PDB file of C-alpha atoms and ligand atoms in Angstrom:
ATOM      1  CA  UNK A   1      84.454  55.871  96.227  1.00 98.00           C
ATOM      2  CA  UNK A   2      85.911  54.751  92.918  1.00 98.00           C
ATOM      3  CA  UNK A   3      88.959  56.499  91.431  1.00 98.00           C
ATOM      4  CA  UNK A   4      89.592  56.156  87.694  1.00 99.00           C
ATOM      5  CA  UNK A   5      92.274  57.547  85.395  1.00 98.00           C
ATOM      6  CA  UNK A   6      91.365  56.143  81.991  1.00 98.00           C
ATOM      7  CA  UNK A   7      88.532  56.954  79.582  1.00 98.00           C
ATOM      8  CA  UNK A   8      87.440  53.337  79.452  1.00 98.00           C
ATOM      9  CA  UNK A   9      87.299  52.948  83.254  1.00 98.00           C
ATOM     10  CA  UNK A  10      85.406  56.232  83.501  1.00 98.00           C
ATOM     11  CA  UNK A  11      82.797  55.106  80.961  1.00 98.00           C
ATOM     12  CA  UNK A  12      82.253  51.825  82.791  1.00 98.00           C
ATOM     13  CA  UNK A  13      82.023  53.524  86.205  1.00 98.00           C
ATOM     14  CA  UNK A  14      79.713  56.247  84.839  1.00 98.00           C
ATOM     15  CA  UNK A  15      77.393  53.611  83.393  1.00 98.00           C
ATOM     16  CA  UNK A  16      77.199  51.984  86.822  1.00 98.00           C
ATOM     17  CA  UNK A  17      76.128  55.149  88.684  1.00 98.00           C
ATOM     18  CA  UNK A  18      72.541  55.201  89.817  1.00 97.00           C
ATOM     19  CA  UNK A  19      70.009  57.990  89.394  1.00 98.00           C
ATOM     20  CA  UNK A  20      70.819  61.616  88.689  1.00 98.00           C
ATOM     21  CA  UNK A  21      74.422  62.748  88.508  1.00 99.00           C
ATOM     22  CA  UNK A  22      76.124  65.942  89.671  1.00 99.00           C
ATOM     23  CA  UNK A  23      79.660  66.740  88.496  1.00 99.00           C
ATOM     24  CA  UNK A  24      82.190  69.131  89.990  1.00 99.00           C
ATOM     25  CA  UNK A  25      85.195  69.901  87.759  1.00 99.00           C
ATOM     26  CA  UNK A  26      88.271  70.956  89.770  1.00 98.00           C
ATOM     27  CA  UNK A  27      92.023  71.366  89.491  1.00 98.00           C
ATOM     28  CA  UNK A  28      92.564  69.711  92.895  1.00 98.00           C
ATOM     29  CA  UNK A  29      94.321  71.084  96.007  1.00 98.00           C
ATOM     30  CA  UNK A  30      90.813  71.051  97.351  1.00 98.00           C
ATOM     31  CA  UNK A  31      89.534  73.402 100.070  1.00 98.00           C
ATOM     32  CA  UNK A  32      86.298  74.560 101.644  1.00 98.00           C
ATOM     33  CA  UNK A  33      85.107  76.193  98.415  1.00 98.00           C
ATOM     34  CA  UNK A  34      85.282  72.900  96.539  1.00 98.00           C
ATOM     35  CA  UNK A  35      83.689  71.156  99.510  1.00 98.00           C
ATOM     36  CA  UNK A  36      80.749  73.536  99.317  1.00 98.00           C
ATOM     37  CA  UNK A  37      80.198  72.613  95.635  1.00 98.00           C
ATOM     38  CA  UNK A  38      80.328  68.918  96.516  1.00 98.00           C
ATOM     39  CA  UNK A  39      77.898  69.383  99.417  1.00 98.00           C
ATOM     40  CA  UNK A  40      75.370  71.204  97.228  1.00 98.00           C
ATOM     41  CA  UNK A  41      75.655  68.503  94.584  1.00 98.00           C
ATOM     42  CA  UNK A  42      75.380  65.732  97.193  1.00 98.00           C
ATOM     43  CA  UNK A  43      72.158  67.239  98.521  1.00 98.00           C
ATOM     44  CA  UNK A  44      70.613  67.367  95.045  1.00 98.00           C
ATOM     45  CA  UNK A  45      71.770  64.236  93.205  1.00 98.00           C
ATOM     46  CA  UNK A  46      71.946  60.477  93.651  1.00 98.00           C
ATOM     47  CA  UNK A  47      75.537  60.208  92.437  1.00 99.00           C
ATOM     48  CA  UNK A  48      78.464  62.611  92.483  1.00 99.00           C
ATOM     49  CA  UNK A  49      81.502  62.745  90.197  1.00 99.00           C
ATOM     50  CA  UNK A  50      84.485  65.009  90.909  1.00 99.00           C
ATOM     51  CA  UNK A  51      87.157  65.535  88.286  1.00 99.00           C
ATOM     52  CA  UNK A  52      90.683  66.589  89.246  1.00 99.00           C
ATOM     53  CA  UNK A  53      92.739  67.859  86.338  1.00 98.00           C
ATOM     54  CA  UNK A  54      95.228  70.727  86.161  1.00 98.00           C
ATOM     55  CA  UNK A  55      94.431  71.714  82.604  1.00 98.00           C
ATOM     56  CA  UNK A  56      97.604  72.897  80.845  1.00 98.00           C
ATOM     57  CA  UNK A  57      95.518  74.420  78.031  1.00 98.00           C
ATOM     58  CA  UNK A  58      94.108  77.138  80.300  1.00 98.00           C
ATOM     59  CA  UNK A  59      97.514  78.368  81.505  1.00 98.00           C
ATOM     60  CA  UNK A  60      99.399  80.886  79.371  1.00 96.00           C
ATOM     61  CA  UNK A  61     103.190  80.609  79.068  1.00 95.00           C
ATOM     62  CA  UNK A  62     104.720  82.225  82.153  1.00 94.00           C
ATOM     63  CA  UNK A  63     101.727  81.450  84.370  1.00 96.00           C
ATOM     64  CA  UNK A  64     101.928  79.074  87.344  1.00 96.00           C
ATOM     65  CA  UNK A  65     101.212  75.698  85.670  1.00 97.00           C
ATOM     66  CA  UNK A  66     104.371  73.987  86.980  1.00 97.00           C
ATOM     67  CA  UNK A  67     103.983  75.390  90.497  1.00 97.00           C
ATOM     68  CA  UNK A  68     100.227  74.849  90.780  1.00 98.00           C
ATOM     69  CA  UNK A  69      99.571  73.107  94.146  1.00 98.00           C
ATOM     70  CA  UNK A  70      98.949  69.357  94.057  1.00 98.00           C
ATOM     71  CA  UNK A  71      97.698  67.178  96.931  1.00 98.00           C
ATOM     72  CA  UNK A  72      95.966  64.064  95.584  1.00 98.00           C
ATOM     73  CA  UNK A  73      96.012  62.109  98.900  1.00 98.00           C
ATOM     74  CA  UNK A  74      94.459  65.063 100.759  1.00 98.00           C
ATOM     75  CA  UNK A  75      91.931  65.595  97.956  1.00 98.00           C
ATOM     76  CA  UNK A  76      90.799  61.963  97.991  1.00 98.00           C
ATOM     77  CA  UNK A  77      90.368  62.066 101.763  1.00 98.00           C
ATOM     78  CA  UNK A  78      88.188  65.162 101.517  1.00 98.00           C
ATOM     79  CA  UNK A  79      86.101  63.686  98.685  1.00 98.00           C
ATOM     80  CA  UNK A  80      85.619  60.352 100.450  1.00 98.00           C
ATOM     81  CA  UNK A  81      84.435  62.174 103.588  1.00 98.00           C
ATOM     82  CA  UNK A  82      82.060  64.258 101.458  1.00 98.00           C
ATOM     83  CA  UNK A  83      80.405  61.139 100.052  1.00 98.00           C
ATOM     84  CA  UNK A  84      81.621  61.371  96.458  1.00 99.00           C
ATOM     85  CA  UNK A  85      81.004  58.286  94.301  1.00 98.00           C
ATOM     86  CA  UNK A  86      83.507  58.645  91.482  1.00 99.00           C
ATOM     87  CA  UNK A  87      86.733  60.626  91.009  1.00 99.00           C
ATOM     88  CA  UNK A  88      88.311  61.080  87.581  1.00 99.00           C
ATOM     89  CA  UNK A  89      92.018  61.987  87.615  1.00 98.00           C
ATOM     90  CA  UNK A  90      93.223  62.075  83.997  1.00 98.00           C
ATOM     91  CA  UNK A  91      96.738  63.029  82.886  1.00 98.00           C
ATOM     92  CA  UNK A  92      97.343  65.759  80.268  1.00 98.00           C
ATOM     93  CA  UNK A  93      98.294  63.043  77.761  1.00 98.00           C
ATOM     94  CA  UNK A  94      94.969  61.305  78.252  1.00 98.00           C
ATOM     95  CA  UNK A  95      93.016  64.518  77.681  1.00 98.00           C
ATOM     96  CA  UNK A  96      95.213  65.807  74.844  1.00 98.00           C
ATOM     97  CA  UNK A  97      96.926  62.878  73.128  1.00 98.00           C
ATOM     98  CA  UNK A  98      99.377  63.467  70.283  1.00 98.00           C
ATOM     99  CA  UNK A  99      97.487  64.826  67.262  1.00 98.00           C
ATOM    100  CA  UNK A 100      94.870  66.608  69.364  1.00 98.00           C
ATOM    101  CA  UNK A 101      93.476  69.613  67.423  1.00 98.00           C
ATOM    102  CA  UNK A 102      89.926  70.466  68.520  1.00 98.00           C
ATOM    103  CA  UNK A 103      89.053  73.545  70.592  1.00 98.00           C
ATOM    104  CA  UNK A 104      85.964  75.385  71.850  1.00 98.00           C
ATOM    105  CA  UNK A 105      85.945  79.198  71.531  1.00 98.00           C
ATOM    106  CA  UNK A 106      83.299  81.313  73.241  1.00 98.00           C
ATOM    107  CA  UNK A 107      83.428  84.835  71.820  1.00 97.00           C
ATOM    108  CA  UNK A 108      82.232  88.159  73.298  1.00 96.00           C
ATOM    109  CA  UNK A 109      81.774  87.195  76.938  1.00 96.00           C
ATOM    110  CA  UNK A 110      85.399  86.014  77.117  1.00 97.00           C
ATOM    111  CA  UNK A 111      86.814  89.326  75.911  1.00 96.00           C
ATOM    112  CA  UNK A 112      86.952  91.421  79.101  1.00 96.00           C
ATOM    113  CA  UNK A 113      88.107  90.826  82.680  1.00 98.00           C
ATOM    114  CA  UNK A 114      90.129  87.591  83.022  1.00 98.00           C
ATOM    115  CA  UNK A 115      89.891  87.014  79.263  1.00 97.00           C
ATOM    116  CA  UNK A 116      91.760  90.211  78.453  1.00 97.00           C
ATOM    117  CA  UNK A 117      94.479  89.495  81.030  1.00 97.00           C
ATOM    118  CA  UNK A 118      94.900  85.765  80.393  1.00 97.00           C
ATOM    119  CA  UNK A 119      95.091  85.151  76.631  1.00 95.00           C
ATOM    120  CA  UNK A 120      93.760  81.719  75.666  1.00 97.00           C
ATOM    121  CA  UNK A 121      92.519  81.016  79.196  1.00 98.00           C
ATOM    122  CA  UNK A 122      88.835  80.615  78.369  1.00 98.00           C
ATOM    123  CA  UNK A 123      89.569  78.655  75.203  1.00 98.00           C
ATOM    124  CA  UNK A 124      91.329  76.148  77.442  1.00 98.00           C
ATOM    125  CA  UNK A 125      88.529  76.208  80.010  1.00 98.00           C
ATOM    126  CA  UNK A 126      85.725  75.809  77.444  1.00 98.00           C
ATOM    127  CA  UNK A 127      87.570  72.994  75.685  1.00 98.00           C
ATOM    128  CA  UNK A 128      88.315  70.956  78.807  1.00 98.00           C
ATOM    129  CA  UNK A 129      84.888  71.519  80.327  1.00 99.00           C
ATOM    130  CA  UNK A 130      83.246  70.368  77.059  1.00 98.00           C
ATOM    131  CA  UNK A 131      85.308  67.200  77.168  1.00 98.00           C
ATOM    132  CA  UNK A 132      84.495  66.617  80.837  1.00 99.00           C
ATOM    133  CA  UNK A 133      80.776  67.121  80.150  1.00 98.00           C
ATOM    134  CA  UNK A 134      80.845  64.578  77.327  1.00 98.00           C
ATOM    135  CA  UNK A 135      82.765  62.099  79.478  1.00 98.00           C
ATOM    136  CA  UNK A 136      80.737  62.423  82.682  1.00 98.00           C
ATOM    137  CA  UNK A 137      77.277  63.169  81.196  1.00 98.00           C
ATOM    138  CA  UNK A 138      75.969  64.963  84.313  1.00 98.00           C
ATOM    139  CA  UNK A 139      72.463  66.250  84.994  1.00 98.00           C
ATOM    140  CA  UNK A 140      74.000  69.248  86.764  1.00 98.00           C
ATOM    141  CA  UNK A 141      77.499  70.688  86.799  1.00 98.00           C
ATOM    142  CA  UNK A 142      78.522  72.834  89.775  1.00 98.00           C
ATOM    143  CA  UNK A 143      80.738  75.920  89.511  1.00 98.00           C
ATOM    144  CA  UNK A 144      81.802  78.604  91.973  1.00 98.00           C
ATOM    145  CA  UNK A 145      80.975  82.299  91.946  1.00 98.00           C
ATOM    146  CA  UNK A 146      84.669  82.801  92.764  1.00 98.00           C
ATOM    147  CA  UNK A 147      85.320  82.434  89.011  1.00 98.00           C
ATOM    148  CA  UNK A 148      82.325  84.501  87.925  1.00 98.00           C
ATOM    149  CA  UNK A 149      83.357  85.034  84.320  1.00 98.00           C
ATOM    150  CA  UNK A 150      84.204  81.347  83.961  1.00 98.00           C
ATOM    151  CA  UNK A 151      80.704  80.314  84.929  1.00 98.00           C
ATOM    152  CA  UNK A 152      79.199  82.931  82.621  1.00 98.00           C
ATOM    153  CA  UNK A 153      81.318  81.574  79.760  1.00 98.00           C
ATOM    154  CA  UNK A 154      80.294  77.996  80.519  1.00 98.00           C
ATOM    155  CA  UNK A 155      76.603  78.893  80.670  1.00 97.00           C
ATOM    156  CA  UNK A 156      76.948  80.551  77.279  1.00 97.00           C
ATOM    157  CA  UNK A 157      78.695  77.492  75.867  1.00 98.00           C
ATOM    158  CA  UNK A 158      76.152  75.053  77.331  1.00 98.00           C
ATOM    159  CA  UNK A 159      73.329  77.070  75.826  1.00 97.00           C
ATOM    160  CA  UNK A 160      75.023  77.625  72.454  1.00 97.00           C
ATOM    161  CA  UNK A 161      76.113  73.993  72.028  1.00 98.00           C
ATOM    162  CA  UNK A 162      72.939  72.458  73.510  1.00 98.00           C
ATOM    163  CA  UNK A 163      74.613  70.465  76.258  1.00 98.00           C
ATOM    164  CA  UNK A 164      71.751  68.602  78.007  1.00 98.00           C
ATOM    165  CA  UNK A 165      72.585  69.696  81.559  1.00 98.00           C
ATOM    166  CA  UNK A 166      72.032  72.418  84.147  1.00 98.00           C
ATOM    167  CA  UNK A 167      74.677  74.726  85.562  1.00 98.00           C
ATOM    168  CA  UNK A 168      74.536  75.448  89.294  1.00 98.00           C
ATOM    169  CA  UNK A 169      76.441  78.428  90.701  1.00 98.00           C
ATOM    170  CA  UNK A 170      77.576  78.245  94.324  1.00 98.00           C
ATOM    171  CA  UNK A 171      78.479  81.403  96.316  1.00 98.00           C
ATOM    172  CA  UNK A 172      82.111  82.099  97.203  1.00 98.00           C
ATOM    173  CA  UNK A 173      83.314  80.506 100.440  1.00 98.00           C
ATOM    174  CA  UNK A 174      85.660  82.727 102.467  1.00 98.00           C
ATOM    175  CA  UNK A 175      88.115  82.413 105.310  1.00 98.00           C
ATOM    176  CA  UNK A 176      87.089  84.067 108.596  1.00 98.00           C
ATOM    177  CA  UNK A 177      88.861  87.301 107.606  1.00 98.00           C
ATOM    178  CA  UNK A 178      87.100  87.483 104.244  1.00 98.00           C
ATOM    179  CA  UNK A 179      89.806  86.090 101.952  1.00 98.00           C
ATOM    180  CA  UNK A 180      88.126  83.977  99.266  1.00 98.00           C
ATOM    181  CA  UNK A 181      89.317  80.378  99.561  1.00 98.00           C
ATOM    182  CA  UNK A 182      91.624  79.431  96.703  1.00 98.00           C
ATOM    183  CA  UNK A 183      94.195  76.728  96.003  1.00 98.00           C
ATOM    184  CA  UNK A 184      96.590  79.585  95.163  1.00 97.00           C
ATOM    185  CA  UNK A 185      96.360  80.956  98.728  1.00 98.00           C
ATOM    186  CA  UNK A 186      98.951  78.286  99.663  1.00 97.00           C
ATOM    187  CA  UNK A 187     101.518  80.340  97.701  1.00 97.00           C
ATOM    188  CA  UNK A 188     101.222  83.243 100.179  1.00 98.00           C
ATOM    189  CA  UNK A 189     103.872  83.860 102.834  1.00 98.00           C
ATOM    190  CA  UNK A 190     102.450  84.690 106.306  1.00 98.00           C
ATOM    191  CA  UNK A 191     103.026  88.373 105.610  1.00 98.00           C
ATOM    192  CA  UNK A 192     101.276  88.186 102.229  1.00 98.00           C
ATOM    193  CA  UNK A 193      98.451  86.139 103.734  1.00 98.00           C
ATOM    194  CA  UNK A 194      97.903  88.935 106.270  1.00 98.00           C
ATOM    195  CA  UNK A 195      97.602  91.432 103.390  1.00 98.00           C
ATOM    196  CA  UNK A 196      95.300  89.304 101.199  1.00 98.00           C
ATOM    197  CA  UNK A 197      91.936  90.148 102.843  1.00 98.00           C
ATOM    198  CA  UNK A 198      92.267  93.601 101.266  1.00 98.00           C
ATOM    199  CA  UNK A 199      90.441  92.273  98.175  1.00 98.00           C
ATOM    200  CA  UNK A 200      87.383  91.473 100.257  1.00 98.00           C
ATOM    201  CA  UNK A 201      87.721  94.801 102.063  1.00 98.00           C
ATOM    202  CA  UNK A 202      87.587  96.562  98.682  1.00 98.00           C
ATOM    203  CA  UNK A 203      84.347  94.713  97.837  1.00 98.00           C
ATOM    204  CA  UNK A 204      82.928  95.631 101.237  1.00 98.00           C
ATOM    205  CA  UNK A 205      83.845  99.307 100.904  1.00 98.00           C
ATOM    206  CA  UNK A 206      82.070  99.541  97.539  1.00 98.00           C
ATOM    207  CA  UNK A 207      79.130  97.594  98.977  1.00 98.00           C
ATOM    208  CA  UNK A 208      78.796 100.079 101.828  1.00 98.00           C
ATOM    209  CA  UNK A 209      78.826 103.031  99.428  1.00 98.00           C
ATOM    210  CA  UNK A 210      76.246 101.282  97.233  1.00 98.00           C
ATOM    211  CA  UNK A 211      74.019 100.677 100.271  1.00 97.00           C
ATOM    212  CA  UNK A 212      74.094 104.423 100.980  1.00 98.00           C
ATOM    213  CA  UNK A 213      72.920 105.133  97.436  1.00 97.00           C
ATOM    214  CA  UNK A 214      76.128 105.488  95.405  1.00 97.00           C
ATOM    215  CA  UNK A 215      75.467 104.324  91.827  1.00 97.00           C
ATOM    216  CA  UNK A 216      78.274 106.027  89.882  1.00 97.00           C
ATOM    217  CA  UNK A 217      80.509 103.205  88.579  1.00 98.00           C
ATOM    218  CA  UNK A 218      83.581 105.448  88.458  1.00 98.00           C
ATOM    219  CA  UNK A 219      83.146 106.310  92.135  1.00 98.00           C
ATOM    220  CA  UNK A 220      82.557 102.696  93.173  1.00 98.00           C
ATOM    221  CA  UNK A 221      85.685 101.747  91.256  1.00 98.00           C
ATOM    222  CA  UNK A 222      87.692 104.525  92.918  1.00 98.00           C
ATOM    223  CA  UNK A 223      86.556 103.335  96.331  1.00 98.00           C
ATOM    224  CA  UNK A 224      87.798  99.833  95.526  1.00 98.00           C
ATOM    225  CA  UNK A 225      91.114 101.131  94.193  1.00 98.00           C
ATOM    226  CA  UNK A 226      91.633 103.370  97.236  1.00 98.00           C
ATOM    227  CA  UNK A 227      91.000 100.476  99.602  1.00 98.00           C
ATOM    228  CA  UNK A 228      93.495  98.313  97.707  1.00 98.00           C
ATOM    229  CA  UNK A 229      96.013 101.189  97.720  1.00 98.00           C
ATOM    230  CA  UNK A 230      96.072 101.088 101.536  1.00 98.00           C
ATOM    231  CA  UNK A 231      97.854  97.753 101.273  1.00 98.00           C
ATOM    232  CA  UNK A 232     101.390  98.338  99.936  1.00 98.00           C
ATOM    233  CA  UNK A 233     101.814  94.666  98.951  1.00 98.00           C
ATOM    234  CA  UNK A 234      98.737  94.740  96.684  1.00 98.00           C
ATOM    235  CA  UNK A 235      99.398  95.490  92.999  1.00 98.00           C
ATOM    236  CA  UNK A 236      96.245  95.933  90.945  1.00 98.00           C
ATOM    237  CA  UNK A 237      95.874  94.001  87.695  1.00 98.00           C
ATOM    238  CA  UNK A 238      92.341  95.281  87.123  1.00 98.00           C
ATOM    239  CA  UNK A 239      89.309  96.544  89.002  1.00 98.00           C
ATOM    240  CA  UNK A 240      86.093  96.442  87.025  1.00 98.00           C
ATOM    241  CA  UNK A 241      82.396  97.233  87.294  1.00 98.00           C
ATOM    242  CA  UNK A 242      80.288  95.305  84.817  1.00 98.00           C
ATOM    243  CA  UNK A 243      76.694  94.463  84.043  1.00 97.00           C
ATOM    244  CA  UNK A 244      76.003  91.340  86.116  1.00 97.00           C
ATOM    245  CA  UNK A 245      74.309  89.527  83.228  1.00 95.00           C
ATOM    246  CA  UNK A 246      76.263  90.519  80.131  1.00 94.00           C
ATOM    247  CA  UNK A 247      79.588  91.301  81.864  1.00 96.00           C
ATOM    248  CA  UNK A 248      79.863  94.414  79.684  1.00 95.00           C
ATOM    249  CA  UNK A 249      81.533  97.360  81.456  1.00 97.00           C
ATOM    250  CA  UNK A 250      79.101  99.795  83.085  1.00 97.00           C
ATOM    251  CA  UNK A 251      79.958 103.472  82.637  1.00 95.00           C
ATOM    252  CA  UNK A 252      76.753 105.225  83.662  1.00 97.00           C
ATOM    253  CA  UNK A 253      74.939 105.118  87.017  1.00 97.00           C
ATOM    254  CA  UNK A 254      72.504 102.220  86.965  1.00 94.00           C
ATOM    255  CA  UNK A 255      70.098 100.390  89.221  1.00 90.00           C
ATOM    256  CA  UNK A 256      70.669  97.192  87.257  1.00 95.00           C
ATOM    257  CA  UNK A 257      72.660  94.538  89.148  1.00 97.00           C
ATOM    258  CA  UNK A 258      76.414  94.964  88.760  1.00 98.00           C
ATOM    259  CA  UNK A 259      79.423  92.704  89.198  1.00 98.00           C
ATOM    260  CA  UNK A 260      82.432  94.155  91.022  1.00 98.00           C
ATOM    261  CA  UNK A 261      85.535  92.201  90.192  1.00 98.00           C
ATOM    262  CA  UNK A 262      89.274  92.466  90.506  1.00 98.00           C
ATOM    263  CA  UNK A 263      92.573  90.712  90.026  1.00 98.00           C
ATOM    264  CA  UNK A 264      95.351  91.758  92.386  1.00 98.00           C
ATOM    265  CA  UNK A 265      98.907  90.528  92.733  1.00 98.00           C
ATOM    266  CA  UNK A 266     100.373  90.014  96.179  1.00 98.00           C
ATOM    267  CA  UNK A 267     103.996  89.135  95.627  1.00 98.00           C
ATOM    268  CA  UNK A 268     103.965  86.651  92.746  1.00 96.00           C
ATOM    269  CA  UNK A 269     100.488  85.386  93.580  1.00 98.00           C
ATOM    270  CA  UNK A 270      97.606  86.644  91.481  1.00 98.00           C
ATOM    271  CA  UNK A 271      94.327  86.637  93.418  1.00 98.00           C
ATOM    272  CA  UNK A 272      90.835  87.284  92.043  1.00 98.00           C
ATOM    273  CA  UNK A 273      87.594  88.127  93.825  1.00 98.00           C
ATOM    274  CA  UNK A 274      84.174  89.485  92.972  1.00 98.00           C
ATOM    275  CA  UNK A 275      80.766  90.298  94.331  1.00 98.00           C
ATOM    276  CA  UNK A 276      77.353  91.233  92.979  1.00 98.00           C
ATOM    277  CA  UNK A 277      75.447  94.343  94.019  1.00 98.00           C
ATOM    278  CA  UNK A 278      72.813  94.468  95.413  1.00 98.00           C
ATOM    279  CA  UNK A 279      74.389  92.198  98.036  1.00 97.00           C
ATOM    280  CA  UNK A 280      71.269  90.024  98.268  1.00 97.00           C
ATOM    281  CA  UNK A 281      72.129  88.592  94.825  1.00 97.00           C
ATOM    282  CA  UNK A 282      75.163  86.732  96.168  1.00 98.00           C
ATOM    283  CA  UNK A 283      73.095  83.600  96.755  1.00 98.00           C
ATOM    284  CA  UNK A 284      72.716  80.571  94.552  1.00 97.00           C
ATOM    285  CA  UNK A 285      69.395  81.775  93.143  1.00 97.00           C
ATOM    286  CA  UNK A 286      70.611  85.335  92.666  1.00 97.00           C
ATOM    287  CA  UNK A 287      73.793  84.226  90.942  1.00 98.00           C
ATOM    288  CA  UNK A 288      71.968  81.831  88.654  1.00 97.00           C
ATOM    289  CA  UNK A 289      69.558  84.574  87.613  1.00 96.00           C
ATOM    290  CA  UNK A 290      72.473  86.855  86.817  1.00 96.00           C
ATOM    291  CA  UNK A 291      75.819  85.514  85.681  1.00 97.00           C
ATOM    292  CA  UNK A 292      75.776  84.812  81.976  1.00 88.00           C
ATOM    293  CA  UNK A 293      72.058  84.119  82.097  1.00 85.00           C
ATOM    294  CA  UNK A 294      71.356  82.820  78.571  1.00 70.00           C
ATOM    295  CA  UNK A 295      67.925  84.437  78.607  1.00 65.00           C
ATOM    296  CA  UNK A 296      69.636  87.827  78.204  1.00 49.00           C
TER     297      UNK A 296
HETATM  298  P1  AMP B 301      89.508  75.211  90.697  1.00 54.00           P
HETATM  299  O1  AMP B 301      89.947  73.910  91.311  1.00 54.00           O
HETATM  300  O2  AMP B 301      90.184  76.408  91.286  1.00 54.00           O
HETATM  301  O3  AMP B 301      89.494  75.176  89.192  1.00 54.00           O
HETATM  302  O4  AMP B 301      87.991  75.383  91.125  1.00 54.00           O
HETATM  303  C1  AMP B 301      87.032  74.381  90.877  1.00 54.00           C
HETATM  304  C2  AMP B 301      85.674  74.961  91.134  1.00 54.00           C
HETATM  305  O5  AMP B 301      85.582  75.399  92.480  1.00 54.00           O
HETATM  306  C3  AMP B 301      85.375  76.178  90.249  1.00 54.00           C
HETATM  307  O6  AMP B 301      84.026  76.128  89.819  1.00 54.00           O
HETATM  308  C4  AMP B 301      85.604  77.323  91.201  1.00 54.00           C
HETATM  309  O7  AMP B 301      84.866  78.488  90.885  1.00 54.00           O
HETATM  310  C5  AMP B 301      85.137  76.731  92.517  1.00 54.00           C
HETATM  311  N1  AMP B 301      85.717  77.463  93.638  1.00 54.00           N
HETATM  312  C6  AMP B 301      87.024  77.768  93.820  1.00 54.00           C
HETATM  313  N2  AMP B 301      87.175  78.496  94.955  1.00 54.00           N
HETATM  314  C7  AMP B 301      85.943  78.654  95.486  1.00 54.00           C
HETATM  315  C8  AMP B 301      85.436  79.321  96.642  1.00 54.00           C
HETATM  316  N3  AMP B 301      86.224  79.970  97.482  1.00 54.00           N
HETATM  317  N4  AMP B 301      84.100  79.282  96.855  1.00 54.00           N
HETATM  318  C9  AMP B 301      83.281  78.620  96.001  1.00 54.00           C
HETATM  319  N5  AMP B 301      83.686  77.980  94.899  1.00 54.00           N
HETATM  320  C10 AMP B 301      85.007  77.995  94.641  1.00 54.00           C
END
């Protein structure tokens, strides 16, 4: 496994990779969710690139940029064991040198959900991911369902800007008690960690109601909110029911696939989770047909 931290070294190493290339952009502090993306890519491509970069541009002032978990030795061990060929670990200065002034803005699909709670977040994501696509020139880039709006935004951008690559969407990997794996879970105290599965429980409660025929978005949303309210440490940022393809809010009962999503604070840690209904759509094929599908 080769590790590079300059543009020149990356270009040389990229040129030396054989066959098709899968890329997995990450912010490091890797866990089983990242591993799942790498494994899918490994099964489908001759060569695998992982990028590790905590992108300052996607953090708003007051967010957790400085505290964001870092574990490069642990990350490299995981990636080596997973059979990765090339790791790119740029610094912020390398990605955004003095004088930098070019940005990528995706419009409507960034407006709701995370976009409305994290100003500038998707501008930072779209900009860095564009740069990483140009630098790594993958055949396929792998993203997690865990950040459902992110992958919808990136699909839109790839389609709008004619990037010559495919986007694969990998289902959310969870801990045994349902908590979605996340680098930010390391912030949780034991007591907060015990409370955190309530996000998954909220998804499950709405899923159960849906399976018994409930289609009223307001009721599904109430069920999620009530479940979260049972956990005194959970403070809701938002709970939302949206069209699974457009991510527009759904107000009327519908049989079209929907995305349930939420952001919830437990202590200072902001956790997000989501799920598609019907439940059978939470597979790679289902997700790829739905989230931000450019055909829509
Ligand atoms: P991050 O390092 O948090 O920016 O995540 C890098 C990639 O891993 C993104 O595409 C995430 O959606 C994905 N990811 C993060 N957590 C999970 C998870 N629990 N299951 C699947 N994918 C995940």
